[in-house]
Amino acid sequence: MTSTTRMPSDTADTGWGPRARVRVRAAAVGLAAAALLGGGLALGPAAAAAPPDRDRVAALSEAAPQGTAPACVERSVNGRSATATNNCGRVMRVKIVVKHGPDSRCTSLKHRAWARHSWPFGSYDKTVTC
C-alpha cells in the first residue's frame, strides 16, 4: 500500500479560483507594505528629535558651501571659465558655483595659489568657502 502525505491546505477546497488567490495575496502584500510605511512615518518625528551625530554633521559641514568667499579671494571670469586666486595670507577652501551648470569641487588653496574651473553650460554665479 502506498500512502502520500498532503497538507491541509491541499485538501481544503475553498471554492476560490487561482485569480482570487492571487488577489488575496496581493492585498496581503499591500497591507503589509502599508503597515511598514505607516510605521516608518510614525517613527519619523521621533527620529528627527534625536540629537545629531557630531561626526556626520562635521563631515557634511566640510563639504557644504558656507558662504560667499571673502574679497581677498580674487575672482576672474572669462566666458565659461572662472579662476579663483587666494590672496588671503592663509589657506582657504573655495568652490566655484555655476548657475544652471556643474559646480567645481571644494579646493584648498594656499596663499597665492589659484584654481580654474570650466563648464560646458550655465553661467558663473559665485565663489563660496567650503
Short mmCIF file of N, CA and C in Angstrom, two decimals:
data_model
loop_
_atom_site.label_atom_id
_atom_site.label_comp_id
_atom_site.label_asym_id
_atom_site.label_seq_id
_atom_site.Cartn_x
_atom_site.Cartn_y
_atom_site.Cartn_z
N MET A 1 0.82 -1.16 0.00
CA MET A 1 0.00 0.00 0.00
C MET A 1 0.88 1.24 0.00
N THR A 2 0.59 2.18 -0.86
CA THR A 2 1.35 3.42 -0.95
C THR A 2 0.53 4.54 -0.33
N SER A 3 1.21 5.37 0.47
CA SER A 3 0.50 6.50 1.06
C SER A 3 1.22 7.79 0.71
N THR A 4 0.48 8.84 0.54
CA THR A 4 1.05 10.17 0.30
C THR A 4 0.56 11.10 1.38
N THR A 5 1.39 12.02 1.75
CA THR A 5 1.02 12.99 2.78
C THR A 5 0.62 14.29 2.09
N ARG A 6 -0.51 14.80 2.44
CA ARG A 6 -0.99 16.05 1.86
C ARG A 6 -1.15 17.06 2.99
N MET A 7 -0.84 18.28 2.68
CA MET A 7 -1.02 19.35 3.64
C MET A 7 -2.50 19.71 3.72
N PRO A 8 -2.95 20.21 4.84
CA PRO A 8 -4.37 20.56 4.97
C PRO A 8 -4.82 21.56 3.92
N SER A 9 -3.95 22.48 3.51
CA SER A 9 -4.35 23.47 2.51
C SER A 9 -4.58 22.82 1.15
N ASP A 10 -3.92 21.68 0.92
CA ASP A 10 -4.12 20.98 -0.34
C ASP A 10 -5.48 20.29 -0.37
N THR A 11 -5.96 19.85 0.78
CA THR A 11 -7.21 19.11 0.82
C THR A 11 -8.41 20.01 0.98
N ALA A 12 -8.22 21.19 1.54
CA ALA A 12 -9.36 22.09 1.76
C ALA A 12 -9.72 22.77 0.45
N ASP A 13 -10.95 22.65 0.08
CA ASP A 13 -11.43 23.31 -1.14
C ASP A 13 -12.16 24.58 -0.72
N THR A 14 -11.54 25.72 -1.01
CA THR A 14 -12.14 27.00 -0.61
C THR A 14 -13.14 27.48 -1.63
N GLY A 15 -13.11 26.94 -2.82
CA GLY A 15 -14.01 27.40 -3.85
C GLY A 15 -13.47 28.61 -4.59
N TRP A 16 -12.32 29.09 -4.20
CA TRP A 16 -11.71 30.23 -4.86
C TRP A 16 -10.85 29.73 -6.01
N GLY A 17 -10.91 30.41 -7.10
CA GLY A 17 -10.08 30.05 -8.24
C GLY A 17 -8.69 30.64 -8.09
N PRO A 18 -7.78 30.37 -9.05
CA PRO A 18 -6.41 30.88 -8.97
C PRO A 18 -6.35 32.41 -8.97
N ARG A 19 -7.23 33.07 -9.71
CA ARG A 19 -7.20 34.55 -9.76
C ARG A 19 -7.56 35.14 -8.40
N ALA A 20 -8.53 34.57 -7.75
CA ALA A 20 -8.94 35.08 -6.44
C ALA A 20 -7.82 34.91 -5.43
N ARG A 21 -7.11 33.78 -5.48
CA ARG A 21 -6.00 33.58 -4.55
C ARG A 21 -4.89 34.60 -4.79
N VAL A 22 -4.64 34.93 -6.07
CA VAL A 22 -3.61 35.93 -6.39
C VAL A 22 -4.03 37.29 -5.85
N ARG A 23 -5.31 37.62 -5.98
CA ARG A 23 -5.78 38.91 -5.47
C ARG A 23 -5.65 38.99 -3.95
N VAL A 24 -5.96 37.90 -3.28
CA VAL A 24 -5.84 37.88 -1.82
C VAL A 24 -4.38 38.05 -1.42
N ARG A 25 -3.49 37.37 -2.10
CA ARG A 25 -2.06 37.51 -1.80
C ARG A 25 -1.59 38.94 -2.06
N ALA A 26 -2.02 39.54 -3.17
CA ALA A 26 -1.62 40.92 -3.48
C ALA A 26 -2.15 41.88 -2.44
N ALA A 27 -3.39 41.65 -1.99
CA ALA A 27 -3.95 42.51 -0.96
C ALA A 27 -3.16 42.38 0.34
N ALA A 28 -2.77 41.15 0.69
CA ALA A 28 -2.00 40.93 1.91
C ALA A 28 -0.64 41.62 1.83
N VAL A 29 0.00 41.53 0.66
CA VAL A 29 1.29 42.20 0.48
C VAL A 29 1.11 43.72 0.56
N GLY A 30 0.05 44.23 -0.04
CA GLY A 30 -0.23 45.67 0.01
C GLY A 30 -0.46 46.15 1.43
N LEU A 31 -1.23 45.38 2.20
CA LEU A 31 -1.47 45.76 3.59
C LEU A 31 -0.18 45.72 4.41
N ALA A 32 0.66 44.73 4.17
CA ALA A 32 1.93 44.65 4.89
C ALA A 32 2.82 45.83 4.55
N ALA A 33 2.85 46.21 3.27
CA ALA A 33 3.67 47.36 2.86
C ALA A 33 3.14 48.64 3.48
N ALA A 34 1.82 48.80 3.49
CA ALA A 34 1.23 50.00 4.10
C ALA A 34 1.53 50.07 5.58
N ALA A 35 1.50 48.92 6.25
CA ALA A 35 1.81 48.89 7.68
C ALA A 35 3.26 49.29 7.93
N LEU A 36 4.15 48.80 7.08
CA LEU A 36 5.57 49.16 7.24
C LEU A 36 5.79 50.63 6.97
N LEU A 37 5.20 51.16 5.89
CA LEU A 37 5.37 52.57 5.57
C LEU A 37 4.71 53.44 6.63
N GLY A 38 3.56 53.05 7.08
CA GLY A 38 2.88 53.82 8.13
C GLY A 38 3.70 53.83 9.40
N GLY A 39 4.30 52.71 9.73
CA GLY A 39 5.15 52.64 10.91
C GLY A 39 6.37 53.52 10.76
N GLY A 40 6.93 53.58 9.54
CA GLY A 40 8.09 54.44 9.30
C GLY A 40 7.74 55.90 9.44
N LEU A 41 6.52 56.27 9.01
CA LEU A 41 6.11 57.66 9.15
C LEU A 41 5.88 58.00 10.61
N ALA A 42 5.40 57.04 11.36
CA ALA A 42 5.18 57.30 12.78
C ALA A 42 6.50 57.47 13.52
N LEU A 43 7.56 56.82 13.06
CA LEU A 43 8.85 56.94 13.70
C LEU A 43 9.62 58.16 13.22
N GLY A 44 9.19 58.77 12.11
CA GLY A 44 9.91 59.90 11.53
C GLY A 44 10.15 61.04 12.51
N PRO A 45 9.10 61.60 13.16
CA PRO A 45 9.32 62.71 14.08
C PRO A 45 10.18 62.32 15.28
N ALA A 46 10.06 61.09 15.75
CA ALA A 46 10.88 60.66 16.89
C ALA A 46 12.35 60.61 16.49
N ALA A 47 12.61 60.15 15.26
CA ALA A 47 14.00 60.09 14.78
C ALA A 47 14.54 61.50 14.57
N ALA A 48 13.67 62.43 14.14
CA ALA A 48 14.12 63.80 13.91
C ALA A 48 14.46 64.49 15.23
N ALA A 49 13.82 64.07 16.31
CA ALA A 49 14.06 64.69 17.60
C ALA A 49 15.36 64.20 18.25
N ALA A 50 15.93 63.12 17.72
CA ALA A 50 17.17 62.59 18.29
C ALA A 50 18.32 63.56 18.04
N PRO A 51 19.28 63.64 18.94
CA PRO A 51 20.41 64.55 18.73
C PRO A 51 21.24 64.13 17.52
N PRO A 52 21.77 65.09 16.76
CA PRO A 52 22.54 64.74 15.56
C PRO A 52 23.88 64.10 15.92
N ASP A 53 24.36 63.26 15.04
CA ASP A 53 25.65 62.61 15.19
C ASP A 53 26.73 63.65 14.86
N ARG A 54 27.61 63.94 15.80
CA ARG A 54 28.60 65.01 15.62
C ARG A 54 29.55 64.73 14.46
N ASP A 55 29.98 63.48 14.29
CA ASP A 55 30.89 63.16 13.20
C ASP A 55 30.23 63.39 11.85
N ARG A 56 28.96 63.00 11.75
CA ARG A 56 28.25 63.17 10.48
C ARG A 56 28.04 64.65 10.18
N VAL A 57 27.67 65.44 11.19
CA VAL A 57 27.47 66.87 11.00
C VAL A 57 28.78 67.53 10.57
N ALA A 58 29.90 67.13 11.17
CA ALA A 58 31.19 67.70 10.81
C ALA A 58 31.55 67.35 9.37
N ALA A 59 31.29 66.12 8.96
CA ALA A 59 31.60 65.71 7.59
C ALA A 59 30.74 66.47 6.59
N LEU A 60 29.47 66.68 6.90
CA LEU A 60 28.60 67.42 6.00
C LEU A 60 29.00 68.88 5.91
N SER A 61 29.40 69.48 7.03
CA SER A 61 29.74 70.89 7.01
C SER A 61 31.04 71.15 6.27
N GLU A 62 31.94 70.17 6.22
CA GLU A 62 33.18 70.36 5.49
C GLU A 62 32.94 70.45 3.99
N ALA A 63 31.99 69.69 3.48
CA ALA A 63 31.74 69.64 2.04
C ALA A 63 30.73 70.69 1.60
N ALA A 64 29.90 71.16 2.50
CA ALA A 64 28.84 72.09 2.14
C ALA A 64 29.39 73.52 2.04
N PRO A 65 28.90 74.29 1.07
CA PRO A 65 29.32 75.69 0.99
C PRO A 65 28.88 76.44 2.25
N GLN A 66 29.78 77.32 2.75
CA GLN A 66 29.48 78.03 3.98
C GLN A 66 29.04 79.47 3.72
N GLY A 67 29.38 80.04 2.61
CA GLY A 67 29.00 81.41 2.29
C GLY A 67 29.93 81.97 1.23
N THR A 68 29.62 83.17 0.80
CA THR A 68 30.43 83.79 -0.24
C THR A 68 31.87 83.96 0.24
N ALA A 69 32.81 83.68 -0.63
CA ALA A 69 34.23 83.81 -0.27
C ALA A 69 34.56 85.27 -0.01
N PRO A 70 35.52 85.54 0.88
CA PRO A 70 35.87 86.92 1.19
C PRO A 70 36.52 87.63 -0.01
N ALA A 71 36.63 88.92 0.09
CA ALA A 71 37.17 89.73 -1.01
C ALA A 71 38.63 89.42 -1.30
N CYS A 72 39.35 88.84 -0.34
CA CYS A 72 40.75 88.51 -0.58
C CYS A 72 40.90 87.33 -1.54
N VAL A 73 39.81 86.64 -1.85
CA VAL A 73 39.83 85.61 -2.90
C VAL A 73 39.42 86.31 -4.18
N GLU A 74 40.40 86.50 -5.06
CA GLU A 74 40.16 87.24 -6.31
C GLU A 74 39.47 86.32 -7.32
N ARG A 75 38.44 86.86 -7.98
CA ARG A 75 37.72 86.10 -9.00
C ARG A 75 37.99 86.71 -10.37
N SER A 76 38.13 85.83 -11.34
CA SER A 76 38.30 86.26 -12.72
C SER A 76 37.45 85.34 -13.60
N VAL A 77 36.50 85.92 -14.34
CA VAL A 77 35.59 85.13 -15.16
C VAL A 77 35.81 85.49 -16.62
N ASN A 78 35.95 84.45 -17.46
CA ASN A 78 36.15 84.66 -18.89
C ASN A 78 35.30 83.63 -19.63
N GLY A 79 34.11 84.03 -20.07
CA GLY A 79 33.21 83.11 -20.76
C GLY A 79 32.73 82.02 -19.83
N ARG A 80 33.01 80.78 -20.18
CA ARG A 80 32.61 79.64 -19.35
C ARG A 80 33.78 79.09 -18.56
N SER A 81 34.61 79.96 -18.06
CA SER A 81 35.75 79.58 -17.24
C SER A 81 35.94 80.64 -16.16
N ALA A 82 36.25 80.20 -14.96
CA ALA A 82 36.48 81.12 -13.85
C ALA A 82 37.72 80.69 -13.10
N THR A 83 38.47 81.68 -12.59
CA THR A 83 39.67 81.43 -11.82
C THR A 83 39.51 82.12 -10.47
N ALA A 84 39.86 81.40 -9.40
CA ALA A 84 39.86 81.95 -8.06
C ALA A 84 41.30 81.94 -7.56
N THR A 85 41.81 83.11 -7.13
CA THR A 85 43.17 83.24 -6.61
C THR A 85 43.10 83.63 -5.15
N ASN A 86 43.85 82.93 -4.30
CA ASN A 86 43.83 83.18 -2.86
C ASN A 86 44.89 84.22 -2.52
N ASN A 87 44.45 85.40 -2.09
CA ASN A 87 45.34 86.46 -1.61
C ASN A 87 45.10 86.74 -0.13
N CYS A 88 44.59 85.75 0.59
CA CYS A 88 44.18 85.96 1.98
C CYS A 88 45.31 85.81 3.00
N GLY A 89 46.43 85.24 2.63
CA GLY A 89 47.52 85.05 3.59
C GLY A 89 47.36 83.80 4.42
N ARG A 90 46.36 83.00 4.17
CA ARG A 90 46.15 81.73 4.86
C ARG A 90 45.46 80.77 3.89
N VAL A 91 45.42 79.51 4.23
CA VAL A 91 44.78 78.51 3.37
C VAL A 91 43.27 78.76 3.36
N MET A 92 42.69 78.75 2.17
CA MET A 92 41.25 78.92 2.00
C MET A 92 40.71 77.74 1.21
N ARG A 93 39.53 77.27 1.59
CA ARG A 93 38.85 76.22 0.83
C ARG A 93 37.73 76.90 0.07
N VAL A 94 37.77 76.83 -1.26
CA VAL A 94 36.80 77.53 -2.08
C VAL A 94 36.17 76.60 -3.11
N LYS A 95 35.01 77.02 -3.58
CA LYS A 95 34.26 76.29 -4.59
C LYS A 95 33.64 77.31 -5.53
N ILE A 96 33.75 77.08 -6.82
CA ILE A 96 33.16 77.97 -7.82
C ILE A 96 31.78 77.42 -8.16
N VAL A 97 30.76 78.24 -7.97
CA VAL A 97 29.37 77.84 -8.19
C VAL A 97 28.90 78.35 -9.55
N VAL A 98 28.32 77.46 -10.34
CA VAL A 98 27.82 77.80 -11.67
C VAL A 98 26.30 77.71 -11.64
N LYS A 99 25.64 78.78 -12.08
CA LYS A 99 24.19 78.78 -12.14
C LYS A 99 23.74 77.93 -13.33
N HIS A 100 22.90 76.93 -13.06
CA HIS A 100 22.38 76.01 -14.08
C HIS A 100 23.49 75.21 -14.76
N GLY A 101 24.54 74.89 -14.01
CA GLY A 101 25.65 74.10 -14.55
C GLY A 101 26.40 73.40 -13.44
N PRO A 102 27.45 72.65 -13.78
CA PRO A 102 28.20 71.90 -12.78
C PRO A 102 29.15 72.80 -11.98
N ASP A 103 29.09 72.68 -10.66
CA ASP A 103 30.00 73.43 -9.78
C ASP A 103 31.36 72.74 -9.73
N SER A 104 32.35 73.49 -9.25
CA SER A 104 33.68 72.89 -9.07
C SER A 104 33.69 72.10 -7.76
N ARG A 105 34.76 71.35 -7.57
CA ARG A 105 34.96 70.68 -6.29
C ARG A 105 35.40 71.71 -5.26
N CYS A 106 35.30 71.35 -4.01
CA CYS A 106 35.83 72.18 -2.94
C CYS A 106 37.35 72.00 -2.98
N THR A 107 38.10 73.09 -3.14
CA THR A 107 39.54 73.02 -3.32
C THR A 107 40.25 73.84 -2.25
N SER A 108 41.31 73.28 -1.66
CA SER A 108 42.14 74.02 -0.71
C SER A 108 43.19 74.80 -1.49
N LEU A 109 43.23 76.10 -1.23
CA LEU A 109 44.21 76.96 -1.90
C LEU A 109 45.13 77.58 -0.87
N LYS A 110 46.43 77.36 -1.04
CA LYS A 110 47.42 78.04 -0.20
C LYS A 110 47.48 79.50 -0.63
N HIS A 111 48.18 80.30 0.17
CA HIS A 111 48.35 81.72 -0.17
C HIS A 111 48.99 81.85 -1.56
N ARG A 112 48.43 82.66 -2.41
CA ARG A 112 48.87 82.94 -3.78
C ARG A 112 48.59 81.79 -4.77
N ALA A 113 47.91 80.74 -4.33
CA ALA A 113 47.56 79.64 -5.24
C ALA A 113 46.25 79.99 -5.94
N TRP A 114 45.98 79.31 -7.06
CA TRP A 114 44.76 79.57 -7.81
C TRP A 114 44.15 78.26 -8.29
N ALA A 115 42.86 78.33 -8.62
CA ALA A 115 42.14 77.18 -9.16
C ALA A 115 41.26 77.68 -10.30
N ARG A 116 41.20 76.91 -11.36
CA ARG A 116 40.39 77.28 -12.52
C ARG A 116 39.32 76.21 -12.72
N HIS A 117 38.13 76.66 -13.07
CA HIS A 117 37.01 75.75 -13.34
C HIS A 117 36.36 76.17 -14.65
N SER A 118 36.18 75.20 -15.54
CA SER A 118 35.48 75.43 -16.81
C SER A 118 34.25 74.55 -16.84
N TRP A 119 33.21 75.01 -17.52
CA TRP A 119 31.96 74.26 -17.56
C TRP A 119 31.35 74.38 -18.96
N PRO A 120 30.57 73.35 -19.36
CA PRO A 120 30.02 73.31 -20.71
C PRO A 120 28.76 74.15 -20.90
N PHE A 121 27.99 74.41 -19.83
CA PHE A 121 26.76 75.18 -19.94
C PHE A 121 26.49 75.89 -18.61
N GLY A 122 25.67 76.90 -18.65
CA GLY A 122 25.38 77.68 -17.44
C GLY A 122 26.21 78.94 -17.42
N SER A 123 26.13 79.66 -16.30
CA SER A 123 26.89 80.90 -16.16
C SER A 123 27.46 80.99 -14.74
N TYR A 124 28.53 81.75 -14.61
CA TYR A 124 29.17 81.93 -13.30
C TYR A 124 28.17 82.53 -12.34
N ASP A 125 28.12 81.99 -11.13
CA ASP A 125 27.21 82.52 -10.11
C ASP A 125 28.01 83.20 -9.00
N LYS A 126 28.87 82.44 -8.32
CA LYS A 126 29.65 83.00 -7.21
C LYS A 126 30.74 82.05 -6.80
N THR A 127 31.64 82.54 -5.95
CA THR A 127 32.68 81.71 -5.34
C THR A 127 32.39 81.67 -3.85
N VAL A 128 32.36 80.47 -3.29
CA VAL A 128 31.99 80.30 -1.88
C VAL A 128 33.10 79.57 -1.14
N THR A 129 33.11 79.73 0.19
CA THR A 129 34.01 78.94 1.02
C THR A 129 33.31 77.63 1.33
N CYS A 130 34.12 76.61 1.60
CA CYS A 130 33.52 75.30 1.88
C CYS A 130 34.37 74.56 2.91
#
